[in-house]
Amino acid sequence: MQRPGAHLPWLWLALVAAAALTYLLGLGGAYVPTNGDEMVYIHIARMTAESGHWLPLQSEIIDTRNTKPPLLFWQAMVAGNWGQSWSLFALRLPSVAYTFATAALLAFFAHRISGQLRTACIAAALYLFFFSTFRYGRAYLTSAPETFWLALPMWWVLWLRVRGSPTGVCAPECSAPCPPPAVRAPPLPAQNTLAHTLLTLDLNWRAFTLIGIAMGLGSAYKSFALVAPAAAAVWCAWLASAPRLTWPLVIRATVGLAWSTALALGIFALWFVLDPDPASVWQEFVLAENAGKMSNTQGYWHAALFGAYPMWTQLLAYPVNAGLLFFTVLGLGWVALKVAFQRQTYVQLTPTARVLLAWLVVWLIVFTIPSQRSERYLIPAMPAIAIAMALAWDRLAKAWFWITLAFAVPALVMLARVAWVMGDLQIATGQQVTMTLIALGIGLAGASAGFLISRWSKPATLLVVLAVYASFGLMVQPLGTGTAGYAAAVKDLVKNKRVAVPNGFTGQFERFHFVLPGAHITPYDAEGRNTGAFRPEMPPVERLDFLLNQFDAVVWIQEGLDQPQPSCLPRCTLLGSRWHVKSRHKAGEVTLQNLWQPNEWLFRREWLITRTQP
């Protein structure tokens, strides 16, 4: 008798578990890979929470008060206990929960389609290792919740297609071998066949209502415009995967999804009903934030072909979202392209394959239409990419994985160099540097194994991507510890005081509310930003004196390595300092000559200064 669990893919399960732990590593840190919008959203959520009301939304940043629907900010207000537990970890944790839920759902369907736990683990790992998931699915942004809610209708359609078939009955697109007949589920009774299910039991108004609610909640996180691709994807997937296409089925699906769409838009429209200032919502969100993306002064077709966001770039949206796995997604496209023009390809596609194909194609087409195009708009379709790649895993050529390893190795080496320099600068302790180097060593060992042992190339690639993410998290962790910030006594000195802080990008000053809690923060232009806030045209020495005369304290970033201390000394008092990581560089600051010396272009000192009392 075989021992229970003897054939479980323990290494694949361990890989998924390690990926989940990496998502939680340093989640509350200031240097988690994110997007500049995060601090804008946190600012709006904090200001609204301080007002004591759910609506209207509040913001001190011009033209951002209604930049997103309120559900995103309400989530933060609840997670942060209306400001009582306001931390980056608390604000980001719901995003991670949404991402894990999406990964669990796609793993379930990958297992249901293939009948193999290994395939489910590969699908979950791929999704978690896509850079779009790692960057936008951890931070306090819209991507994680919108992906979860907008994917629910597609999961429902996919469930209709897989529940009528025995688990493990492999499709042509399935990479794993079918299990032996003895372990396959028995055929379902005739009254529960897929065709009967599709045409009678499941095309009911309750299902359409639930679809509308899911789409409405997804749009309430980002935009009513998302209802269009979500509804179109469900409609196409439903009809394309039907065992028999008939006019009654088309009419029922069309009318039902029209109700779902109307319900979703109705849920979104509650914002106008509940907000005391609906005119501002219309002007700032509908016209400026959404309609503006459909217009262009160059003319639509000129911009679509030759503008800053040409249509052809959207064809690479899925590989770009994959990040380090860019070439493996290209490999999936190559596998699909080789059979796309064969006469019997579409006829032979299984219903599940047609659902995944409709999911990917509809989202790609819809978001090629706006004048402002971005690969981020296709993030809600990335779960379909993960499942398709997992099913086609054994059919992907190893060359795509070797190319990925070739690009990942320099990234690992550079991370090792940065970690070493952080140790030299005493930003990180010897133990912290050692932990980072161990993670990097595992990644380099995995890359070597992937190159030398052909059958290990694919799992080694995923291990290397995990090593990149884990080592980055370990590397920046010292910058988020209590000892890396200002001392508690210094924070108490500036509490309830007016403090000027640098702002190099819209809303980035908001991070100082976590660094100096209780201080009254006012941003000034810095790091090349020039909106006219507090005389950015002044020479640095004069500007620092100007700011010290205007505020009780100033946070000032070191101009260059040749500036060992603030220029205002001894006319000012240095309360404390910490390390600052430059995220925006001017042309010529980073070159091939100094790339190996990150201490010259990556790190600067940040000083907290106050006027010297006479």
CSV table of C-alpha atoms in Angstrom, one decimal, residues 112-288:
chain,number,residue,atom,x,y,z
A,112,ARG,CA,-9.8,20.9,-12.0
A,113,ILE,CA,-8.9,21.1,-15.7
A,114,SER,CA,-5.7,19.0,-15.5
A,115,GLY,CA,-6.4,16.7,-12.6
A,116,GLN,CA,-2.9,17.4,-11.3
A,117,LEU,CA,-1.8,19.3,-8.2
A,118,ARG,CA,1.5,20.0,-9.8
A,119,THR,CA,-0.2,22.0,-12.5
A,120,ALA,CA,-2.2,23.9,-9.9
A,121,CYS,CA,1.0,24.8,-8.1
A,122,ILE,CA,2.6,26.0,-11.3
A,123,ALA,CA,-0.4,28.2,-12.1
A,124,ALA,CA,-0.4,29.8,-8.6
A,125,ALA,CA,3.4,30.3,-8.7
A,126,LEU,CA,3.3,31.8,-12.1
A,127,TYR,CA,0.6,34.3,-11.1
A,128,LEU,CA,2.5,35.3,-7.9
A,129,PHE,CA,5.7,35.7,-9.9
A,130,PHE,CA,4.3,37.9,-12.6
A,131,PHE,CA,5.8,41.3,-11.8
A,132,SER,CA,2.4,43.0,-12.3
A,133,THR,CA,1.1,40.9,-9.5
A,134,PHE,CA,4.2,41.4,-7.3
A,135,ARG,CA,4.2,45.2,-7.8
A,136,TYR,CA,0.5,46.0,-8.0
A,137,GLY,CA,-1.0,43.1,-6.1
A,138,ARG,CA,0.8,43.9,-2.8
A,139,ALA,CA,0.6,47.6,-2.6
A,140,TYR,CA,-2.4,49.7,-1.7
A,141,LEU,CA,-3.6,50.0,-5.3
A,142,THR,CA,-6.7,49.1,-7.3
A,143,SER,CA,-5.3,46.1,-9.1
A,144,ALA,CA,-5.7,43.3,-6.5
A,145,PRO,CA,-9.4,44.0,-5.7
A,146,GLU,CA,-10.5,44.8,-9.2
A,147,THR,CA,-8.8,41.6,-10.5
A,148,PHE,CA,-10.6,39.5,-7.9
A,149,TRP,CA,-14.1,40.9,-8.4
A,150,LEU,CA,-13.9,41.1,-12.2
A,151,ALA,CA,-12.6,37.6,-12.5
A,152,LEU,CA,-15.5,36.1,-10.5
A,153,PRO,CA,-17.9,36.0,-13.5
A,154,MET,CA,-15.2,34.3,-15.6
A,155,TRP,CA,-14.6,31.7,-12.9
A,156,TRP,CA,-18.3,31.0,-12.9
A,157,VAL,CA,-18.3,30.4,-16.7
A,158,LEU,CA,-15.2,28.3,-16.4
A,159,TRP,CA,-16.9,26.3,-13.6
A,160,LEU,CA,-19.9,25.6,-15.9
A,161,ARG,CA,-17.4,24.1,-18.4
A,162,VAL,CA,-15.3,22.0,-16.1
A,163,ARG,CA,-18.0,20.6,-13.7
A,164,GLY,CA,-19.7,18.6,-16.5
A,165,SER,CA,-16.4,16.8,-17.2
A,166,PRO,CA,-14.6,14.3,-14.9
A,167,THR,CA,-11.6,15.8,-13.1
A,168,GLY,CA,-8.4,15.0,-14.9
A,169,VAL,CA,-9.8,14.3,-18.4
A,170,CYS,CA,-7.2,16.2,-20.2
A,171,ALA,CA,-7.7,18.7,-23.0
A,172,PRO,CA,-5.5,19.2,-26.0
A,173,GLU,CA,-4.0,22.3,-24.3
A,174,CYS,CA,-3.2,20.3,-21.1
A,175,SER,CA,0.5,19.7,-20.6
A,176,ALA,CA,0.2,17.0,-18.1
A,177,PRO,CA,-0.4,13.4,-18.9
A,178,CYS,CA,-3.9,12.1,-18.2
A,179,PRO,CA,-4.4,10.0,-15.1
A,180,PRO,CA,-5.1,6.3,-15.7
A,181,PRO,CA,-8.8,5.4,-16.3
A,182,ALA,CA,-9.0,3.7,-12.9
A,183,VAL,CA,-8.5,7.0,-11.0
A,184,ARG,CA,-10.7,9.2,-13.3
A,185,ALA,CA,-14.0,10.4,-12.0
A,186,PRO,CA,-16.9,8.4,-13.4
A,187,PRO,CA,-19.1,10.0,-16.1
A,188,LEU,CA,-21.8,12.2,-14.8
A,189,PRO,CA,-25.5,11.2,-15.3
A,190,ALA,CA,-27.1,12.3,-18.5
A,191,GLN,CA,-29.3,14.9,-16.8
A,192,ASN,CA,-26.2,16.7,-15.5
A,193,THR,CA,-24.4,16.8,-18.8
A,194,LEU,CA,-22.8,20.1,-19.8
A,195,ALA,CA,-25.3,20.9,-22.6
A,196,HIS,CA,-28.2,20.4,-20.3
A,197,THR,CA,-26.6,22.6,-17.6
A,198,LEU,CA,-25.9,25.4,-20.1
A,199,LEU,CA,-29.3,25.5,-21.7
A,200,THR,CA,-31.5,25.1,-18.6
A,201,LEU,CA,-30.3,25.3,-15.0
A,202,ASP,CA,-27.6,28.0,-15.0
A,203,LEU,CA,-28.8,30.7,-17.3
A,204,ASN,CA,-31.0,32.2,-14.7
A,205,TRP,CA,-31.5,35.7,-13.2
A,206,ARG,CA,-29.8,34.8,-10.0
A,207,ALA,CA,-26.6,34.1,-11.8
A,208,PHE,CA,-26.9,37.3,-13.9
A,209,THR,CA,-27.6,39.3,-10.7
A,210,LEU,CA,-24.5,37.8,-9.0
A,211,ILE,CA,-22.4,38.6,-12.1
A,212,GLY,CA,-23.7,42.2,-12.0
A,213,ILE,CA,-22.8,42.6,-8.3
A,214,ALA,CA,-19.3,41.2,-8.9
A,215,MET,CA,-18.7,43.6,-11.8
A,216,GLY,CA,-20.2,46.5,-9.8
A,217,LEU,CA,-17.9,45.9,-6.9
A,218,GLY,CA,-14.9,45.6,-9.3
A,219,SER,CA,-15.8,48.9,-11.0
A,220,ALA,CA,-16.4,50.6,-7.6
A,221,TYR,CA,-12.7,50.1,-6.9
A,222,LYS,CA,-11.5,51.7,-10.2
A,223,SER,CA,-13.9,52.8,-12.9
A,224,PHE,CA,-17.3,52.2,-14.4
A,225,ALA,CA,-15.4,51.7,-17.7
A,226,LEU,CA,-14.3,48.2,-16.5
A,227,VAL,CA,-17.8,46.9,-16.9
A,228,ALA,CA,-17.4,46.9,-20.7
A,229,PRO,CA,-14.5,44.4,-20.9
A,230,ALA,CA,-15.8,42.4,-18.0
A,231,ALA,CA,-19.3,41.9,-19.5
A,232,ALA,CA,-17.9,41.4,-23.1
A,233,ALA,CA,-15.5,38.8,-21.9
A,234,VAL,CA,-18.3,36.9,-20.1
A,235,TRP,CA,-20.6,37.1,-23.2
A,236,CYS,CA,-17.9,35.9,-25.6
A,237,ALA,CA,-16.6,33.2,-23.3
A,238,TRP,CA,-20.1,31.9,-22.6
A,239,LEU,CA,-21.1,31.7,-26.3
A,240,ALA,CA,-17.7,30.6,-27.7
A,241,SER,CA,-17.5,27.7,-25.3
A,242,ALA,CA,-21.1,26.6,-25.6
A,243,PRO,CA,-21.5,23.0,-26.9
A,244,ARG,CA,-24.2,24.2,-29.4
A,245,LEU,CA,-24.7,27.9,-30.4
A,246,THR,CA,-28.4,28.7,-30.8
A,247,TRP,CA,-30.4,31.9,-31.1
A,248,PRO,CA,-32.3,31.3,-27.9
A,249,LEU,CA,-28.9,30.9,-26.1
A,250,VAL,CA,-27.5,34.1,-27.7
A,251,ILE,CA,-30.7,36.1,-26.8
A,252,ARG,CA,-30.7,34.8,-23.2
A,253,ALA,CA,-27.1,35.5,-22.7
A,254,THR,CA,-27.4,39.0,-24.2
A,255,VAL,CA,-30.4,40.0,-22.3
A,256,GLY,CA,-29.1,38.5,-19.1
A,257,LEU,CA,-25.7,40.2,-19.4
A,258,ALA,CA,-27.5,43.5,-20.2
A,259,TRP,CA,-29.2,43.2,-16.8
A,260,SER,CA,-25.8,42.4,-15.2
A,261,THR,CA,-24.3,45.5,-16.9
A,262,ALA,CA,-27.1,47.7,-15.8
A,263,LEU,CA,-26.9,46.4,-12.2
A,264,ALA,CA,-23.1,46.9,-12.2
A,265,LEU,CA,-23.5,50.5,-13.4
A,266,GLY,CA,-26.3,51.1,-10.9
A,267,ILE,CA,-23.9,50.0,-8.1
A,268,PHE,CA,-21.3,52.4,-9.3
A,269,ALA,CA,-23.9,55.2,-9.7
A,270,LEU,CA,-24.6,55.0,-5.9
A,271,TRP,CA,-21.5,57.2,-5.6
A,272,PHE,CA,-23.4,60.0,-7.2
A,273,VAL,CA,-26.4,59.4,-4.9
A,274,LEU,CA,-24.4,59.2,-1.7
A,275,ASP,CA,-21.9,62.0,-2.4
A,276,PRO,CA,-22.9,65.4,-1.2
A,277,ASP,CA,-21.1,66.9,-4.2
A,278,PRO,CA,-22.1,64.8,-7.3
A,279,ALA,CA,-21.2,67.6,-9.7
A,280,SER,CA,-17.5,67.4,-8.6
A,281,VAL,CA,-17.6,63.6,-9.1
A,282,TRP,CA,-18.9,64.1,-12.6
A,283,GLN,CA,-16.3,66.7,-13.5
A,284,GLU,CA,-13.3,65.2,-11.8
A,285,PHE,CA,-13.9,61.5,-12.3
A,286,VAL,CA,-16.1,61.0,-15.3
A,287,LEU,CA,-14.9,63.8,-17.5
A,288,ALA,CA,-11.3,64.3,-16.4
